[in-house]
Amino acid sequence: MGGQALVYLIPRNKIELLAIPAYVWSVIVGLIGFLFLKITFIIHAVHVPSLMALSILSSFITIHQTILLGKQKISTSNLVTVVSLLLQLTGVLFCFYFLKISDAYAYIYASLVAYSVTAILSFFLIKHWVHFAAFKKDFSWRELNQPFRYGLLYQLVEILQLLNLRYYFFQLGLQQGIQYLGIYSIGISILETVWIIPRSMATVHYVSTSNTGEIQQEVERTVQLTKISFVLCAVALLVIYFIPLQVYVFVFGQGYADVKHSIRFMFPGILVYSIPLVISSFYLGIGKYKPLIISNATGAVTLIVFSFFLIPKYVMSGAGLAAAISFITTSVVLLSWFVIEQKKFFASEGK
């Protein structure tokens, strides 16, 4: 209830009716997670209270950042992230060099301080938009339906996208062993850096589309941003392609000598997937999740099928090829959907 779906909901609702239930939801989920971890012993028991506190504080920060995005304060939202990271880094260094703490508690203590300060700071940045006094007067249980429904759909899209982007990692490690997974993950991480371009555009476009009623204008902007993103990603990938193999060996070691060869099939998939990354921001901005769910689900199914057949035979190359096929499938489905709806929209505008 406090996730990125709020960017779409904030311009259309009173913020306190979204923010306060999101606070309560975060605390409830944190407590449930605390009880689950206490009962199951998945992690060391002494870390569970710290994890609960960090998760709740992190949720509060996310809520505040999303409100800032919904109000088109993108720079301020990014500033909150930078402040949190700087405080965390400073805290870890302080624990290492002054308090002589060099175990997990260095990270835990630093994170608790960083998240607490950032949560308070970010709250002061948004408090003038959240009218707590009006919440009791305006709130009804029906008000929870909209943020819960949109939040659920947004999370479904996120889960399907995560499956689409990472399932082949699981299959590669399961079928071939973690030694291949380590090598492969380095190559993919390098390739996926080019997605910073479409993702940055998508964030701004999502905020812009959520805050306007000029849908035709946003459709045209989506087309322009998609083209620009595609060209810039192509240039970035070309640069990565021409990086000599010796550079990988020098930086990561002799064990990574085959990484460039193994990820070669990923290049077209990474490039084409820049298209749905931008188009998705338009559909999120108009609160329409069906195209995103269907396209990502289609890609995920494609990935599962091709991973099963290609990875055992071609190992890392098979994983790259399966992922590329999945990315292209997702892109074709969403792009086709967008083109068809674009034509329908302009036809209705003409009438």
PDB file of C-alpha atoms in Angstrom, residues 56-298:
ATOM      1  CA  ILE A  56       9.666  -0.517   8.715  1.00  0.00           C
ATOM      2  CA  LEU A  57      11.953   2.524   8.491  1.00  0.00           C
ATOM      3  CA  SER A  58      12.765   1.668   4.873  1.00  0.00           C
ATOM      4  CA  SER A  59       9.036   1.459   4.121  1.00  0.00           C
ATOM      5  CA  PHE A  60       8.431   4.874   5.664  1.00  0.00           C
ATOM      6  CA  ILE A  61      11.216   6.364   3.530  1.00  0.00           C
ATOM      7  CA  THR A  62       9.741   4.745   0.412  1.00  0.00           C
ATOM      8  CA  ILE A  63       6.310   6.199   1.231  1.00  0.00           C
ATOM      9  CA  HIS A  64       7.791   9.674   1.609  1.00  0.00           C
ATOM     10  CA  GLN A  65       9.801   9.368  -1.604  1.00  0.00           C
ATOM     11  CA  THR A  66       6.733   8.179  -3.496  1.00  0.00           C
ATOM     12  CA  ILE A  67       4.748  11.158  -2.238  1.00  0.00           C
ATOM     13  CA  LEU A  68       7.535  13.429  -3.475  1.00  0.00           C
ATOM     14  CA  LEU A  69       7.437  11.688  -6.864  1.00  0.00           C
ATOM     15  CA  GLY A  70       3.654  12.004  -6.982  1.00  0.00           C
ATOM     16  CA  LYS A  71       4.073  15.725  -6.371  1.00  0.00           C
ATOM     17  CA  GLN A  72       6.684  15.865  -9.165  1.00  0.00           C
ATOM     18  CA  LYS A  73       9.547  16.575  -6.757  1.00  0.00           C
ATOM     19  CA  ILE A  74      11.875  14.123  -8.472  1.00  0.00           C
ATOM     20  CA  SER A  75      15.129  15.848  -7.493  1.00  0.00           C
ATOM     21  CA  THR A  76      14.087  15.958  -3.850  1.00  0.00           C
ATOM     22  CA  SER A  77      13.167  12.276  -3.932  1.00  0.00           C
ATOM     23  CA  ASN A  78      16.579  11.446  -5.390  1.00  0.00           C
ATOM     24  CA  LEU A  79      18.220  13.617  -2.742  1.00  0.00           C
ATOM     25  CA  VAL A  80      16.602  11.500  -0.016  1.00  0.00           C
ATOM     26  CA  THR A  81      18.234   8.393  -1.521  1.00  0.00           C
ATOM     27  CA  VAL A  82      21.642  10.079  -1.705  1.00  0.00           C
ATOM     28  CA  VAL A  83      21.418  11.302   1.911  1.00  0.00           C
ATOM     29  CA  SER A  84      20.509   7.819   3.122  1.00  0.00           C
ATOM     30  CA  LEU A  85      23.418   6.205   1.278  1.00  0.00           C
ATOM     31  CA  LEU A  86      25.931   8.809   2.469  1.00  0.00           C
ATOM     32  CA  LEU A  87      24.799   8.434   6.081  1.00  0.00           C
ATOM     33  CA  GLN A  88      24.992   4.664   5.789  1.00  0.00           C
ATOM     34  CA  LEU A  89      28.488   4.757   4.287  1.00  0.00           C
ATOM     35  CA  THR A  90      29.688   7.236   6.909  1.00  0.00           C
ATOM     36  CA  GLY A  91      28.231   5.075   9.674  1.00  0.00           C
ATOM     37  CA  VAL A  92      29.912   1.906   8.409  1.00  0.00           C
ATOM     38  CA  LEU A  93      33.302   3.654   8.152  1.00  0.00           C
ATOM     39  CA  PHE A  94      32.853   5.107  11.628  1.00  0.00           C
ATOM     40  CA  CYS A  95      32.114   1.640  13.027  1.00  0.00           C
ATOM     41  CA  PHE A  96      35.135   0.149  11.245  1.00  0.00           C
ATOM     42  CA  TYR A  97      37.769   2.743  12.078  1.00  0.00           C
ATOM     43  CA  PHE A  98      36.611   4.377  15.326  1.00  0.00           C
ATOM     44  CA  LEU A  99      34.431   1.844  17.142  1.00  0.00           C
ATOM     45  CA  LYS A 100      36.447  -1.128  15.836  1.00  0.00           C
ATOM     46  CA  ILE A 101      33.277  -3.014  14.894  1.00  0.00           C
ATOM     47  CA  SER A 102      33.960  -5.159  11.830  1.00  0.00           C
ATOM     48  CA  ASP A 103      31.093  -7.669  11.811  1.00  0.00           C
ATOM     49  CA  ALA A 104      27.459  -7.478  10.676  1.00  0.00           C
ATOM     50  CA  TYR A 105      26.664  -5.012  13.454  1.00  0.00           C
ATOM     51  CA  ALA A 106      28.673  -2.315  11.687  1.00  0.00           C
ATOM     52  CA  TYR A 107      26.133  -2.421   8.861  1.00  0.00           C
ATOM     53  CA  ILE A 108      23.156  -2.803  11.221  1.00  0.00           C
ATOM     54  CA  TYR A 109      24.082   0.137  13.459  1.00  0.00           C
ATOM     55  CA  ALA A 110      24.948   2.363  10.508  1.00  0.00           C
ATOM     56  CA  SER A 111      21.701   1.471   8.727  1.00  0.00           C
ATOM     57  CA  LEU A 112      19.555   2.073  11.797  1.00  0.00           C
ATOM     58  CA  VAL A 113      21.006   5.559  12.218  1.00  0.00           C
ATOM     59  CA  ALA A 114      20.878   6.343   8.476  1.00  0.00           C
ATOM     60  CA  TYR A 115      17.303   5.101   8.022  1.00  0.00           C
ATOM     61  CA  SER A 116      16.060   6.844  11.179  1.00  0.00           C
ATOM     62  CA  VAL A 117      17.546  10.199  10.192  1.00  0.00           C
ATOM     63  CA  THR A 118      16.357   9.850   6.586  1.00  0.00           C
ATOM     64  CA  ALA A 119      12.835   8.842   7.641  1.00  0.00           C
ATOM     65  CA  ILE A 120      12.543  11.908   9.890  1.00  0.00           C
ATOM     66  CA  LEU A 121      14.080  14.237   7.316  1.00  0.00           C
ATOM     67  CA  SER A 122      11.876  12.943   4.505  1.00  0.00           C
ATOM     68  CA  PHE A 123       8.789  13.246   6.714  1.00  0.00           C
ATOM     69  CA  PHE A 124       9.448  16.964   7.180  1.00  0.00           C
ATOM     70  CA  LEU A 125       9.695  17.284   3.395  1.00  0.00           C
ATOM     71  CA  ILE A 126       6.155  15.914   2.871  1.00  0.00           C
ATOM     72  CA  LYS A 127       4.281  16.761   6.084  1.00  0.00           C
ATOM     73  CA  HIS A 128       2.631  19.915   4.668  1.00  0.00           C
ATOM     74  CA  TRP A 129       0.817  17.697   2.133  1.00  0.00           C
ATOM     75  CA  VAL A 130      -0.410  15.149   4.686  1.00  0.00           C
ATOM     76  CA  HIS A 131      -3.258  16.629   6.727  1.00  0.00           C
ATOM     77  CA  PHE A 132      -3.438  14.254   9.668  1.00  0.00           C
ATOM     78  CA  ALA A 133      -6.318  16.161  11.289  1.00  0.00           C
ATOM     79  CA  ALA A 134      -8.529  15.594   8.236  1.00  0.00           C
ATOM     80  CA  PHE A 135      -7.900  11.844   8.119  1.00  0.00           C
ATOM     81  CA  LYS A 136     -10.475  10.862  10.752  1.00  0.00           C
ATOM     82  CA  LYS A 137     -13.165  12.999   9.090  1.00  0.00           C
ATOM     83  CA  ASP A 138     -12.581  11.791   5.544  1.00  0.00           C
ATOM     84  CA  PHE A 139     -11.557   8.166   6.076  1.00  0.00           C
ATOM     85  CA  SER A 140     -13.856   5.248   5.284  1.00  0.00           C
ATOM     86  CA  TRP A 141     -13.011   1.567   4.834  1.00  0.00           C
ATOM     87  CA  ARG A 142     -13.899   1.878   1.168  1.00  0.00           C
ATOM     88  CA  GLU A 143     -10.971   4.261   0.820  1.00  0.00           C
ATOM     89  CA  LEU A 144      -8.633   1.294   1.321  1.00  0.00           C
ATOM     90  CA  ASN A 145      -9.932  -0.515  -1.748  1.00  0.00           C
ATOM     91  CA  GLN A 146      -8.276   1.688  -4.363  1.00  0.00           C
ATOM     92  CA  PRO A 147      -4.695   1.805  -2.968  1.00  0.00           C
ATOM     93  CA  PHE A 148      -4.823  -1.904  -2.112  1.00  0.00           C
ATOM     94  CA  ARG A 149      -6.071  -2.883  -5.577  1.00  0.00           C
ATOM     95  CA  TYR A 150      -3.618  -0.707  -7.489  1.00  0.00           C
ATOM     96  CA  GLY A 151      -0.789  -1.661  -5.144  1.00  0.00           C
ATOM     97  CA  LEU A 152      -1.543  -5.343  -5.619  1.00  0.00           C
ATOM     98  CA  LEU A 153      -1.553  -5.012  -9.407  1.00  0.00           C
ATOM     99  CA  TYR A 154       1.678  -3.022  -9.350  1.00  0.00           C
ATOM    100  CA  GLN A 155       3.357  -5.685  -7.220  1.00  0.00           C
ATOM    101  CA  LEU A 156       2.115  -8.377  -9.592  1.00  0.00           C
ATOM    102  CA  VAL A 157       3.784  -6.555 -12.480  1.00  0.00           C
ATOM    103  CA  GLU A 158       6.971  -6.240 -10.401  1.00  0.00           C
ATOM    104  CA  ILE A 159       6.994  -9.956  -9.530  1.00  0.00           C
ATOM    105  CA  LEU A 160       6.455 -11.005 -13.141  1.00  0.00           C
ATOM    106  CA  GLN A 161       9.176  -8.631 -14.297  1.00  0.00           C
ATOM    107  CA  LEU A 162      11.554  -9.985 -11.656  1.00  0.00           C
ATOM    108  CA  LEU A 163      10.766 -13.511 -12.823  1.00  0.00           C
ATOM    109  CA  ASN A 164      11.392 -12.405 -16.390  1.00  0.00           C
ATOM    110  CA  LEU A 165      14.738 -10.850 -15.488  1.00  0.00           C
ATOM    111  CA  ARG A 166      16.134 -13.400 -13.043  1.00  0.00           C
ATOM    112  CA  TYR A 167      14.588 -16.860 -13.499  1.00  0.00           C
ATOM    113  CA  TYR A 168      17.382 -17.963 -15.828  1.00  0.00           C
ATOM    114  CA  PHE A 169      19.890 -17.193 -13.049  1.00  0.00           C
ATOM    115  CA  PHE A 170      18.105 -19.742 -10.861  1.00  0.00           C
ATOM    116  CA  GLN A 171      18.058 -22.353 -13.609  1.00  0.00           C
ATOM    117  CA  LEU A 172      21.713 -21.798 -14.494  1.00  0.00           C
ATOM    118  CA  GLY A 173      22.794 -22.224 -10.878  1.00  0.00           C
ATOM    119  CA  LEU A 174      20.493 -25.209 -10.359  1.00  0.00           C
ATOM    120  CA  GLN A 175      21.509 -27.087 -13.480  1.00  0.00           C
ATOM    121  CA  GLN A 176      25.178 -26.124 -13.889  1.00  0.00           C
ATOM    122  CA  GLY A 177      26.415 -24.984 -10.478  1.00  0.00           C
ATOM    123  CA  ILE A 178      27.203 -21.687  -8.800  1.00  0.00           C
ATOM    124  CA  GLN A 179      30.619 -21.354 -10.468  1.00  0.00           C
ATOM    125  CA  TYR A 180      28.900 -20.599 -13.790  1.00  0.00           C
ATOM    126  CA  LEU A 181      26.389 -18.345 -12.085  1.00  0.00           C
ATOM    127  CA  GLY A 182      29.122 -16.145 -10.598  1.00  0.00           C
ATOM    128  CA  ILE A 183      30.852 -15.630 -13.942  1.00  0.00           C
ATOM    129  CA  TYR A 184      27.599 -15.061 -15.788  1.00  0.00           C
ATOM    130  CA  SER A 185      26.206 -12.570 -13.272  1.00  0.00           C
ATOM    131  CA  ILE A 186      29.214 -10.273 -13.786  1.00  0.00           C
ATOM    132  CA  GLY A 187      28.577 -10.096 -17.527  1.00  0.00           C
ATOM    133  CA  ILE A 188      24.858  -9.499 -17.123  1.00  0.00           C
ATOM    134  CA  SER A 189      25.430  -6.785 -14.514  1.00  0.00           C
ATOM    135  CA  ILE A 190      27.673  -4.954 -16.977  1.00  0.00           C
ATOM    136  CA  LEU A 191      25.125  -5.241 -19.790  1.00  0.00           C
ATOM    137  CA  GLU A 192      22.194  -4.169 -17.624  1.00  0.00           C
ATOM    138  CA  THR A 193      23.897  -0.894 -16.748  1.00  0.00           C
ATOM    139  CA  VAL A 194      22.618   0.426 -20.091  1.00  0.00           C
ATOM    140  CA  TRP A 195      19.089   0.177 -18.669  1.00  0.00           C
ATOM    141  CA  ILE A 196      19.885   3.164 -16.460  1.00  0.00           C
ATOM    142  CA  ILE A 197      18.978   5.232 -19.530  1.00  0.00           C
ATOM    143  CA  PRO A 198      15.419   3.940 -20.139  1.00  0.00           C
ATOM    144  CA  ARG A 199      14.715   3.542 -16.424  1.00  0.00           C
ATOM    145  CA  SER A 200      15.654   7.160 -15.734  1.00  0.00           C
ATOM    146  CA  MET A 201      13.397   8.302 -18.566  1.00  0.00           C
ATOM    147  CA  ALA A 202      10.644   5.977 -17.369  1.00  0.00           C
ATOM    148  CA  THR A 203      10.625   7.435 -13.848  1.00  0.00           C
ATOM    149  CA  VAL A 204      10.194  10.991 -15.096  1.00  0.00           C
ATOM    150  CA  HIS A 205       7.621   9.884 -17.682  1.00  0.00           C
ATOM    151  CA  TYR A 206       5.609   7.918 -15.094  1.00  0.00           C
ATOM    152  CA  VAL A 207       5.422  10.986 -12.856  1.00  0.00           C
ATOM    153  CA  SER A 208       4.526  13.261 -15.779  1.00  0.00           C
ATOM    154  CA  THR A 209       1.793  10.958 -17.119  1.00  0.00           C
ATOM    155  CA  SER A 210       0.284  10.456 -13.650  1.00  0.00           C
ATOM    156  CA  ASN A 211      -0.081  14.207 -13.198  1.00  0.00           C
ATOM    157  CA  THR A 212      -1.690  15.125 -16.502  1.00  0.00           C
ATOM    158  CA  GLY A 213      -4.937  14.578 -18.326  1.00  0.00           C
ATOM    159  CA  GLU A 214      -3.334  15.163 -21.730  1.00  0.00           C
ATOM    160  CA  ILE A 215      -3.108  11.491 -22.662  1.00  0.00           C
ATOM    161  CA  GLN A 216      -2.537  12.143 -26.372  1.00  0.00           C
ATOM    162  CA  GLN A 217       0.460  14.304 -25.545  1.00  0.00           C
ATOM    163  CA  GLU A 218       1.851  11.580 -23.267  1.00  0.00           C
ATOM    164  CA  VAL A 219       1.360   8.958 -25.996  1.00  0.00           C
ATOM    165  CA  GLU A 220       3.429  11.067 -28.374  1.00  0.00           C
ATOM    166  CA  ARG A 221       6.059  11.613 -25.685  1.00  0.00           C
ATOM    167  CA  THR A 222       6.191   7.861 -25.041  1.00  0.00           C
ATOM    168  CA  VAL A 223       7.022   7.287 -28.707  1.00  0.00           C
ATOM    169  CA  GLN A 224       9.751   9.944 -28.639  1.00  0.00           C
ATOM    170  CA  LEU A 225      11.312   8.668 -25.410  1.00  0.00           C
ATOM    171  CA  THR A 226      11.230   5.079 -26.670  1.00  0.00           C
ATOM    172  CA  LYS A 227      13.138   6.050 -29.821  1.00  0.00           C
ATOM    173  CA  ILE A 228      15.697   8.125 -27.905  1.00  0.00           C
ATOM    174  CA  SER A 229      16.180   5.394 -25.321  1.00  0.00           C
ATOM    175  CA  PHE A 230      16.634   2.743 -28.006  1.00  0.00           C
ATOM    176  CA  VAL A 231      19.336   4.748 -29.818  1.00  0.00           C
ATOM    177  CA  LEU A 232      21.223   5.628 -26.624  1.00  0.00           C
ATOM    178  CA  CYS A 233      21.103   2.018 -25.415  1.00  0.00           C
ATOM    179  CA  ALA A 234      22.413   0.860 -28.801  1.00  0.00           C
ATOM    180  CA  VAL A 235      25.369   3.233 -28.502  1.00  0.00           C
ATOM    181  CA  ALA A 236      26.083   2.136 -24.923  1.00  0.00           C
ATOM    182  CA  LEU A 237      25.944  -1.548 -25.882  1.00  0.00           C
ATOM    183  CA  LEU A 238      28.274  -0.892 -28.816  1.00  0.00           C
ATOM    184  CA  VAL A 239      30.804   0.598 -26.418  1.00  0.00           C
ATOM    185  CA  ILE A 240      30.514  -2.438 -24.109  1.00  0.00           C
ATOM    186  CA  TYR A 241      30.853  -4.804 -27.067  1.00  0.00           C
ATOM    187  CA  PHE A 242      34.196  -3.295 -28.073  1.00  0.00           C
ATOM    188  CA  ILE A 243      35.695  -3.505 -24.580  1.00  0.00           C
ATOM    189  CA  PRO A 244      38.656  -5.907 -24.996  1.00  0.00           C
ATOM    190  CA  LEU A 245      38.470  -9.276 -23.281  1.00  0.00           C
ATOM    191  CA  GLN A 246      41.707  -8.460 -21.502  1.00  0.00           C
ATOM    192  CA  VAL A 247      39.902  -5.772 -19.521  1.00  0.00           C
ATOM    193  CA  TYR A 248      37.511  -8.354 -18.016  1.00  0.00           C
ATOM    194  CA  VAL A 249      40.431 -10.631 -17.144  1.00  0.00           C
ATOM    195  CA  PHE A 250      42.405  -7.753 -15.596  1.00  0.00           C
ATOM    196  CA  VAL A 251      39.499  -6.544 -13.452  1.00  0.00           C
ATOM    197  CA  PHE A 252      37.837  -9.835 -12.456  1.00  0.00           C
ATOM    198  CA  GLY A 253      40.532 -12.473 -12.953  1.00  0.00           C
ATOM    199  CA  GLN A 254      41.412 -15.265 -15.368  1.00  0.00           C
ATOM    200  CA  GLY A 255      38.267 -17.205 -14.459  1.00  0.00           C
ATOM    201  CA  TYR A 256      36.207 -14.610 -16.344  1.00  0.00           C
ATOM    202  CA  ALA A 257      37.993 -15.075 -19.665  1.00  0.00           C
ATOM    203  CA  ASP A 258      34.862 -16.547 -21.276  1.00  0.00           C
ATOM    204  CA  VAL A 259      32.369 -14.021 -19.916  1.00  0.00           C
ATOM    205  CA  LYS A 260      32.197 -11.893 -23.079  1.00  0.00           C
ATOM    206  CA  HIS A 261      31.641 -14.953 -25.262  1.00  0.00           C
ATOM    207  CA  SER A 262      28.960 -16.307 -22.928  1.00  0.00           C
ATOM    208  CA  ILE A 263      26.828 -13.158 -22.861  1.00  0.00           C
ATOM    209  CA  ARG A 264      26.976 -12.429 -26.606  1.00  0.00           C
ATOM    210  CA  PHE A 265      23.376 -13.594 -27.142  1.00  0.00           C
ATOM    211  CA  MET A 266      22.148 -11.106 -24.542  1.00  0.00           C
ATOM    212  CA  PHE A 267      23.034  -7.994 -26.559  1.00  0.00           C
ATOM    213  CA  PRO A 268      19.912  -7.943 -28.796  1.00  0.00           C
ATOM    214  CA  GLY A 269      17.667  -8.845 -25.866  1.00  0.00           C
ATOM    215  CA  ILE A 270      19.083  -6.097 -23.643  1.00  0.00           C
ATOM    216  CA  LEU A 271      18.650  -3.562 -26.458  1.00  0.00           C
ATOM    217  CA  VAL A 272      15.084  -4.529 -27.348  1.00  0.00           C
ATOM    218  CA  TYR A 273      14.013  -4.653 -23.694  1.00  0.00           C
ATOM    219  CA  SER A 274      14.674  -0.912 -23.423  1.00  0.00           C
ATOM    220  CA  ILE A 275      11.374  -0.506 -25.305  1.00  0.00           C
ATOM    221  CA  PRO A 276       9.012  -1.986 -22.669  1.00  0.00           C
ATOM    222  CA  LEU A 277      10.929  -0.241 -19.884  1.00  0.00           C
ATOM    223  CA  VAL A 278       9.783   3.093 -21.328  1.00  0.00           C
ATOM    224  CA  ILE A 279       6.332   2.041 -22.523  1.00  0.00           C
ATOM    225  CA  SER A 280       5.575   0.554 -19.101  1.00  0.00           C
ATOM    226  CA  SER A 281       5.857   4.012 -17.559  1.00  0.00           C
ATOM    227  CA  PHE A 282       3.001   5.239 -19.756  1.00  0.00           C
ATOM    228  CA  TYR A 283       0.658   2.421 -18.737  1.00  0.00           C
ATOM    229  CA  LEU A 284       1.584   2.838 -15.078  1.00  0.00           C
ATOM    230  CA  GLY A 285       0.907   6.551 -15.409  1.00  0.00           C
ATOM    231  CA  ILE A 286      -2.650   5.967 -16.648  1.00  0.00           C
ATOM    232  CA  GLY A 287      -3.263   3.166 -14.141  1.00  0.00           C
ATOM    233  CA  LYS A 288      -3.621   0.438 -16.767  1.00  0.00           C
ATOM    234  CA  TYR A 289      -1.866  -2.753 -15.687  1.00  0.00           C
ATOM    235  CA  LYS A 290      -3.360  -5.392 -17.980  1.00  0.00           C
ATOM    236  CA  PRO A 291      -0.875  -4.905 -20.885  1.00  0.00           C
ATOM    237  CA  LEU A 292       2.038  -5.042 -18.441  1.00  0.00           C
ATOM    238  CA  ILE A 293       0.795  -8.180 -16.714  1.00  0.00           C
ATOM    239  CA  ILE A 294       0.138 -10.014 -19.981  1.00  0.00           C
ATOM    240  CA  SER A 295       3.420  -9.021 -21.646  1.00  0.00           C
ATOM    241  CA  ASN A 296       5.561  -9.877 -18.616  1.00  0.00           C
ATOM    242  CA  ALA A 297       3.681 -13.130 -18.007  1.00  0.00           C
ATOM    243  CA  THR A 298       4.207 -14.119 -21.656  1.00  0.00           C
TER     244      THR A 298
END
